[in-house]
Coordinates of N, CA, C and O in Angstrom, one line a residue:
M1068 N 0.8 -1.2 0.0 CA 0.0 0.0 0.0 C 0.9 1.3 0.0 O 0.6 2.2 -0.7
V1069 N 1.9 1.3 0.8 CA 2.8 2.4 0.9 C 3.5 2.7 -0.4 O 3.8 3.8 -0.8
N1070 N 3.9 1.6 -1.1 CA 4.5 1.8 -2.4 C 3.7 2.6 -3.4 O 4.2 3.5 -4.1
V1071 N 2.4 2.3 -3.5 CA 1.6 3.0 -4.4 C 1.4 4.4 -4.0 O 1.5 5.4 -4.8
L1072 N 1.2 4.6 -2.7 CA 1.0 6.0 -2.2 C 2.2 6.8 -2.4 O 2.2 8.0 -2.8
S1073 N 3.4 6.3 -2.0 CA 4.6 7.1 -2.2 C 4.9 7.2 -3.7 O 5.5 8.3 -4.1
G1074 N 4.6 6.3 -4.5 CA 4.8 6.4 -6.0 C 4.0 7.6 -6.5 O 4.5 8.4 -7.3
I1075 N 2.8 7.7 -6.1 CA 1.9 8.8 -6.6 C 2.3 10.1 -6.0 O 2.4 11.1 -6.7
I1076 N 2.6 10.2 -4.7 CA 2.8 11.4 -4.0 C 4.2 11.9 -4.2 O 4.5 13.1 -4.4
L1077 N 5.2 11.0 -4.1 CA 6.6 11.4 -4.2 C 7.3 11.2 -5.5 O 8.4 11.8 -5.7
G1078 N 6.8 10.3 -6.3 CA 7.5 10.0 -7.6 C 8.3 8.7 -7.5 O 8.5 8.2 -6.4
P1079 N 8.8 8.3 -8.6 CA 9.5 7.0 -8.7 C 10.8 6.8 -7.8 O 11.0 5.8 -7.2
W1080 N 11.6 7.8 -7.8 CA 12.9 7.7 -7.2 C 12.7 7.7 -5.6 O 13.4 7.0 -4.9
W1081 N 11.9 8.6 -5.2 CA 11.6 8.7 -3.7 C 10.9 7.5 -3.2 O 11.1 7.0 -2.1
A1082 N 10.0 7.0 -4.1 CA 9.3 5.7 -3.7 C 10.3 4.6 -3.6 O 10.1 3.7 -2.7
L1083 N 11.2 4.5 -4.6 CA 12.2 3.5 -4.5 C 13.0 3.6 -3.2 O 13.3 2.6 -2.5
G1084 N 13.4 4.8 -2.8 CA 14.1 5.1 -1.6 C 13.3 4.7 -0.4 O 13.8 4.1 0.6
Q1085 N 12.0 4.9 -0.4 CA 11.1 4.5 0.7 C 11.1 3.0 0.8 O 11.1 2.5 1.9
A1086 N 11.0 2.3 -0.3 CA 10.9 0.9 -0.3 C 12.2 0.3 0.2 O 12.2 -0.7 0.9
L1087 N 13.4 0.9 -0.2 CA 14.7 0.4 0.3 C 14.7 0.6 1.8 O 15.1 -0.3 2.5
T1088 N 14.4 1.8 2.3 CA 14.4 2.0 3.7 C 13.5 1.1 4.5 O 13.9 0.5 5.5
T1089 N 12.3 0.9 4.0 CA 11.3 0.0 4.6 C 11.9 -1.5 4.7 O 11.8 -2.2 5.7
S1090 N 12.5 -1.9 3.6 CA 13.1 -3.2 3.5 C 14.2 -3.4 4.5 O 14.3 -4.4 5.2
I1091 N 15.0 -2.4 4.6 CA 16.1 -2.4 5.6 C 15.5 -2.5 7.0 O 16.0 -3.4 7.8
L1092 N 14.6 -1.7 7.3 CA 14.0 -1.7 8.7 C 13.3 -3.1 9.0 O 13.4 -3.6 10.1
R1093 N 12.6 -3.6 8.0 CA 11.9 -4.9 8.2 C 13.0 -6.0 8.5 O 12.7 -6.8 9.3
N1094 N 14.1 -5.9 7.8 CA 15.1 -6.9 8.0 C 15.8 -6.7 9.4 O 16.1 -7.7 10.1
L1095 N 16.1 -5.5 9.8 CA 16.7 -5.2 11.1 C 15.7 -5.6 12.2 O 16.2 -6.1 13.3
L1096 N 14.4 -5.5 12.0 CA 13.5 -5.8 13.0 C 13.1 -7.3 13.0 O 12.3 -7.7 13.9
G1097 N 13.5 -8.0 12.0 CA 13.2 -9.4 12.0 C 11.9 -9.7 11.4 O 11.4 -10.8 11.6
T1098 N 11.2 -8.8 10.7 CA 9.9 -9.0 10.2 C 9.9 -9.2 8.7 O 8.9 -9.4 8.0
G1099 N 11.1 -9.2 8.1 CA 11.2 -9.3 6.6 C 12.4 -10.2 6.3 O 13.2 -10.6 7.1
T1100 N 12.5 -10.5 5.0 CA 13.6 -11.3 4.5 C 14.3 -10.5 3.4 O 13.9 -9.5 3.0
V1101 N 15.4 -11.1 2.9 CA 16.2 -10.4 1.9 C 15.3 -10.3 0.6 O 15.6 -9.4 -0.2
F1102 N 14.3 -11.1 0.5 CA 13.4 -11.0 -0.7 C 12.5 -9.8 -0.6 O 11.8 -9.5 -1.6
A1103 N 12.5 -9.1 0.5 CA 11.7 -7.8 0.5 C 12.3 -6.8 -0.4 O 11.6 -5.9 -0.8
F1104 N 13.6 -6.9 -0.6 CA 14.2 -5.8 -1.4 C 13.8 -5.8 -2.9 O 13.3 -4.7 -3.3
P1105 N 14.0 -6.9 -3.6 CA 13.7 -6.7 -5.0 C 12.2 -6.4 -5.3 O 11.9 -5.6 -6.1
G1106 N 11.3 -7.1 -4.6 CA 9.9 -7.0 -4.9 C 9.4 -5.6 -4.6 O 8.8 -4.9 -5.4
S1107 N 9.7 -5.1 -3.4 CA 9.2 -3.8 -3.0 C 9.8 -2.7 -3.8 O 9.1 -1.7 -4.2
M1108 N 11.1 -2.7 -4.0 CA 11.8 -1.6 -4.7 C 11.3 -1.5 -6.2 O 11.1 -0.4 -6.7
I1109 N 11.2 -2.6 -6.9 CA 10.8 -2.6 -8.3 C 9.3 -2.2 -8.3 O 9.0 -1.3 -9.2
G1110 N 8.5 -2.7 -7.5 CA 7.1 -2.3 -7.5 C 6.9 -0.8 -7.2 O 6.1 -0.2 -7.8
A1111 N 7.6 -0.3 -6.2 CA 7.4 1.1 -5.8 C 7.9 2.0 -7.0 O 7.2 3.0 -7.3
F1112 N 9.0 1.7 -7.6 CA 9.6 2.5 -8.7 C 8.6 2.5 -9.8 O 8.3 3.5 -10.4
L1113 N 8.1 1.3 -10.2 CA 7.2 1.2 -11.4 C 5.9 1.9 -11.1 O 5.4 2.5 -12.0
A1114 N 5.4 1.8 -9.9 CA 4.2 2.5 -9.5 C 4.4 4.0 -9.7 O 3.5 4.7 -10.3
G1115 N 5.5 4.5 -9.2 CA 5.8 6.0 -9.3 C 6.0 6.4 -10.8 O 5.5 7.4 -11.2
W1116 N 6.7 5.6 -11.5 CA 7.1 5.9 -12.9 C 5.8 5.9 -13.8 O 5.6 6.9 -14.5
L1117 N 4.9 4.9 -13.6 CA 3.7 4.9 -14.4 C 2.8 6.1 -14.0 O 2.2 6.7 -14.9
Y1118 N 2.7 6.4 -12.7 CA 1.9 7.5 -12.4 C 2.4 8.8 -12.9 O 1.7 9.6 -13.5
Q1119 N 3.7 9.0 -12.8 CA 4.4 10.2 -13.3 C 4.2 10.4 -14.8 O 4.0 11.5 -15.3
K1120 N 4.3 9.3 -15.5 CA 4.2 9.3 -17.0 C 2.7 9.5 -17.5 O 2.5 10.3 -18.4
F1121 N 1.7 8.9 -16.8 CA 0.4 8.9 -17.3 C -0.6 9.7 -16.4 O -1.8 9.9 -16.8
K1122 N -0.2 10.0 -15.2 CA -1.1 10.7 -14.2 C -2.4 10.0 -14.0 O -3.5 10.6 -13.8
K1123 N -2.4 8.7 -13.9 CA -3.6 7.9 -13.6 C -3.3 7.0 -12.5 O -2.4 6.1 -12.6
P1124 N -3.9 7.1 -11.3 CA -3.7 6.3 -10.1 C -3.8 4.8 -10.4 O -3.1 4.0 -9.8
V1125 N -4.7 4.4 -11.3 CA -4.9 3.0 -11.5 C -3.7 2.4 -12.2 O -3.4 1.2 -11.9
L1126 N -2.9 3.2 -12.9 CA -1.7 2.7 -13.5 C -0.6 2.6 -12.4 O 0.3 1.7 -12.5
A1127 N -0.6 3.4 -11.4 CA 0.3 3.2 -10.3 C 0.0 1.8 -9.6 O 0.9 1.1 -9.2
V1128 N -1.3 1.5 -9.4 CA -1.7 0.3 -8.8 C -1.2 -0.9 -9.7 O -0.6 -1.9 -9.2
L1129 N -1.4 -0.8 -11.0 CA -0.9 -1.8 -11.9 C 0.6 -2.0 -11.9 O 1.1 -3.1 -11.9
G1130 N 1.3 -0.8 -11.8 CA 2.7 -0.9 -11.7 C 3.2 -1.6 -10.4 O 4.2 -2.4 -10.5
E1131 N 2.5 -1.4 -9.3 CA 2.9 -2.1 -8.1 C 2.7 -3.6 -8.2 O 3.5 -4.4 -7.9
V1132 N 1.5 -4.0 -8.8 CA 1.2 -5.4 -9.0 C 2.2 -6.1 -9.9 O 2.7 -7.2 -9.6
V1133 N 2.5 -5.5 -11.0 CA 3.4 -6.1 -12.0 C 4.8 -6.0 -11.5 O 5.6 -7.0 -11.6
G1134 N 5.2 -4.9 -10.9 CA 6.6 -4.7 -10.4 C 6.9 -5.6 -9.3 O 8.0 -6.2 -9.2
T1135 N 6.0 -5.7 -8.3 CA 6.3 -6.6 -7.2 C 5.9 -8.0 -7.5 O 6.7 -8.9 -7.2
G1136 N 4.7 -8.2 -8.0 CA 4.2 -9.6 -8.1 C 4.9 -10.4 -9.2 O 5.0 -11.6 -9.1
L1137 N 5.3 -9.8 -10.3 CA 5.9 -10.5 -11.4 C 7.4 -10.2 -11.5 O 8.2 -11.2 -11.4
V1138 N 7.8 -9.0 -11.7 CA 9.2 -8.7 -11.9 C 10.0 -8.9 -10.6 O 11.1 -9.6 -10.7
G1139 N 9.5 -8.5 -9.5 CA 10.2 -8.7 -8.2 C 10.3 -10.2 -7.9 O 11.4 -10.7 -7.4
A1140 N 9.3 -11.0 -8.3 CA 9.3 -12.4 -8.1 C 10.4 -13.1 -9.0 O 11.1 -14.0 -8.6
L1141 N 10.5 -12.6 -10.2 CA 11.5 -13.1 -11.1 C 12.9 -12.8 -10.7 O 13.8 -13.6 -10.8
V1142 N 13.1 -11.6 -10.1 CA 14.4 -11.2 -9.6 C 14.8 -12.0 -8.3 O 15.9 -12.3 -8.0
A1143 N 13.7 -12.4 -7.5 CA 14.0 -13.1 -6.3 C 14.5 -14.5 -6.6 O 15.2 -15.1 -5.7
V1144 N 14.2 -15.1 -7.7 CA 14.6 -16.5 -8.0 C 16.1 -16.6 -8.1 O 16.7 -17.4 -7.4
P1145 N 16.8 -15.8 -8.9 CA 18.3 -15.9 -8.9 C 18.9 -15.6 -7.5 O 19.9 -16.1 -7.1
L1146 N 18.3 -14.7 -6.8 CA 18.8 -14.3 -5.4 C 18.6 -15.6 -4.5 O 19.6 -15.9 -3.8
A1147 N 17.5 -16.3 -4.6 CA 17.4 -17.5 -3.9 C 18.4 -18.6 -4.3 O 18.9 -19.3 -3.5
M1148 N 18.6 -18.7 -5.6 CA 19.6 -19.6 -6.1 C 21.0 -19.3 -5.5 O 21.7 -20.2 -5.1
L1149 N 21.3 -18.0 -5.5 CA 22.6 -17.6 -5.0 C 22.7 -17.9 -3.5 O 23.8 -18.4 -3.0
L1150 N 21.7 -17.6 -2.7 CA 21.7 -17.8 -1.3 C 21.5 -19.2 -0.8 O 22.1 -19.6 0.2
F1151 N 20.6 -19.9 -1.5 CA 20.2 -21.2 -1.0 C 20.4 -22.4 -1.9 O 20.2 -23.5 -1.6
G1152 N 20.9 -22.1 -3.1 CA 21.2 -23.1 -4.1 C 20.0 -23.6 -4.8 O 20.1 -24.5 -5.6
K1153 N 18.8 -23.1 -4.5 CA 17.6 -23.4 -5.2 C 16.6 -22.2 -5.2 O 16.7 -21.4 -4.2
G1154 N 15.8 -22.1 -6.2 CA 14.8 -21.1 -6.2 C 13.6 -21.6 -6.8 O 13.6 -22.5 -7.6
G1155 N 12.5 -21.1 -6.3 CA 11.2 -21.6 -6.8 C 10.3 -20.5 -7.3 O 9.7 -19.8 -6.6
L1156 N 10.3 -20.4 -8.7 CA 9.5 -19.3 -9.3 C 8.0 -19.5 -8.9 O 7.3 -18.5 -8.6
M1157 N 7.5 -20.7 -8.8 CA 6.1 -20.9 -8.5 C 5.8 -20.7 -7.0 O 4.7 -20.6 -6.6
L1158 N 6.9 -20.5 -6.2 CA 6.7 -20.1 -4.8 C 6.6 -18.6 -4.7 O 5.8 -18.0 -4.0
F1159 N 7.5 -17.9 -5.5 CA 7.6 -16.4 -5.4 C 6.4 -15.7 -6.0 O 5.9 -14.7 -5.5
I1160 N 6.0 -16.1 -7.2 CA 5.0 -15.4 -7.9 C 3.7 -15.3 -7.2 O 3.1 -14.3 -7.0
P1161 N 3.1 -16.5 -6.7 CA 1.9 -16.4 -5.9 C 2.0 -15.6 -4.6 O 1.1 -14.8 -4.3
S1162 N 3.1 -15.7 -3.9 CA 3.2 -15.0 -2.6 C 3.4 -13.5 -2.9 O 2.8 -12.7 -2.2
F1163 N 4.3 -13.2 -3.8 CA 4.6 -11.7 -4.1 C 3.3 -11.1 -4.7 O 3.0 -10.0 -4.3
S1164 N 2.6 -11.8 -5.6 CA 1.4 -11.3 -6.2 C 0.3 -11.0 -5.2 O -0.4 -10.0 -5.3
A1165 N 0.1 -12.0 -4.3 CA -1.0 -11.9 -3.4 C -0.8 -10.6 -2.5 O -1.7 -9.8 -2.3
S1166 N 0.4 -10.5 -2.0 CA 0.8 -9.3 -1.2 C 0.6 -8.0 -2.0 O 0.0 -7.0 -1.5
A1167 N 1.1 -8.0 -3.2 CA 1.0 -6.8 -4.0 C -0.5 -6.4 -4.4 O -0.9 -5.2 -4.3
V1168 N -1.3 -7.4 -4.7 CA -2.7 -7.1 -5.1 C -3.5 -6.6 -3.9 O -4.2 -5.6 -4.0
V1169 N -3.3 -7.2 -2.7 CA -4.0 -6.7 -1.5 C -3.6 -5.3 -1.2 O -4.4 -4.4 -1.0
G1170 N -2.2 -5.0 -1.1 CA -1.7 -3.7 -0.8 C -2.1 -2.6 -1.8 O -2.5 -1.5 -1.5
A1171 N -2.1 -3.0 -3.1 CA -2.4 -2.1 -4.2 C -3.9 -1.8 -4.2 O -4.3 -0.6 -4.4
A1172 N -4.7 -2.7 -3.9 CA -6.2 -2.5 -3.8 C -6.5 -1.6 -2.6 O -7.3 -0.6 -2.8
L1173 N -5.9 -1.8 -1.5 CA -6.1 -0.9 -0.4 C -5.6 0.5 -0.7 O -6.3 1.5 -0.3
A1174 N -4.5 0.6 -1.4 CA -4.0 2.0 -1.7 C -4.9 2.6 -2.7 O -5.2 3.9 -2.6
Y1175 N -5.5 1.9 -3.6 CA -6.4 2.5 -4.6 C -7.7 3.0 -3.9 O -8.1 4.1 -4.2
V1176 N -8.2 2.3 -3.0 CA -9.4 2.7 -2.2 C -9.0 4.0 -1.5 O -9.8 5.0 -1.5
L1177 N -7.9 4.0 -0.8 CA -7.5 5.2 -0.1 C -7.2 6.4 -1.0 O -7.6 7.5 -0.7
V1178 N -6.5 6.2 -2.1 CA -6.3 7.3 -3.0 C -7.6 7.8 -3.6 O -7.7 9.1 -3.7
R1179 N -8.5 7.0 -3.9 CA -9.8 7.5 -4.4 C -10.5 8.3 -3.4 O -11.1 9.3 -3.7
A1180 N -10.5 7.9 -2.1 CA -11.2 8.6 -1.1 C -10.5 10.0 -0.8 O -11.2 10.9 -0.5
L1181 N -9.2 10.0 -0.9 CA -8.4 11.2 -0.6 C -8.0 12.0 -1.8 O -7.2 12.9 -1.7
W1182 N -8.4 11.6 -3.0 CA -7.9 12.3 -4.2 C -8.0 13.8 -4.2 O -7.0 14.4 -4.7
P1183 N -9.0 14.4 -3.8 CA -9.0 15.9 -3.8 C -7.9 16.5 -3.0 O -7.2 17.4 -3.4
V1184 N -7.5 15.9 -1.9 CA -6.4 16.4 -1.1 C -5.1 16.1 -1.7 O -4.2 16.9 -1.8
I1185 N -5.0 14.8 -2.2 CA -3.7 14.4 -2.8 C -3.4 15.2 -4.0 O -2.3 15.7 -4.2
S1186 N -4.4 15.3 -4.9 CA -4.1 16.0 -6.2 C -3.8 17.5 -5.9 O -2.9 18.1 -6.6
R1187 N -4.4 18.1 -4.9 CA -4.1 19.5 -4.6 C -2.6 19.6 -4.1 O -1.9 20.5 -4.5
E1188 N -2.2 18.7 -3.3 CA -0.8 18.7 -2.7 C 0.2 18.4 -3.8 O 1.3 19.0 -3.8
I1189 N -0.1 17.5 -4.7 CA 0.8 17.2 -5.8 C 1.0 18.5 -6.7 O 2.1 18.8 -7.1
E1190 N -0.1 19.2 -7.0 CA 0.0 20.4 -7.8 C 0.8 21.5 -7.1 O 1.5 22.2 -7.8
R1191 N 0.7 21.6 -5.8 CA 1.5 22.6 -5.1 C 3.0 22.2 -5.0 O 3.8 23.1 -4.8
G1192 N 3.3 21.0 -5.2 CA 4.7 20.5 -5.3 C 5.3 20.2 -4.0 O 6.3 20.2 -3.5

């Protein structure tokens, strides 16, 4: 959810930085794994990039789902191979996609509800 919101409000590079920071914190606190990095960072960047390019919140949602659920999962496989000697694409895609779809859907509902405020703040810079 935060990836979509930061992608829309802050843009792709700051969203990527937010995802990196969140992944580091999750790992330090023991609530995440090394696989939090590729999925969240790619999803956040793609959400911000698509919103910046087309100015449509639904495309930020799509960017998060594709970036985290598919591309992030694909990047996680070689990482798993490197770390564990095996990787399971069919393990990563469903789990990354489920998380991305739920978070992106929640973000979309929140963005739609708050759009007058968000759009005014984006215009002000």
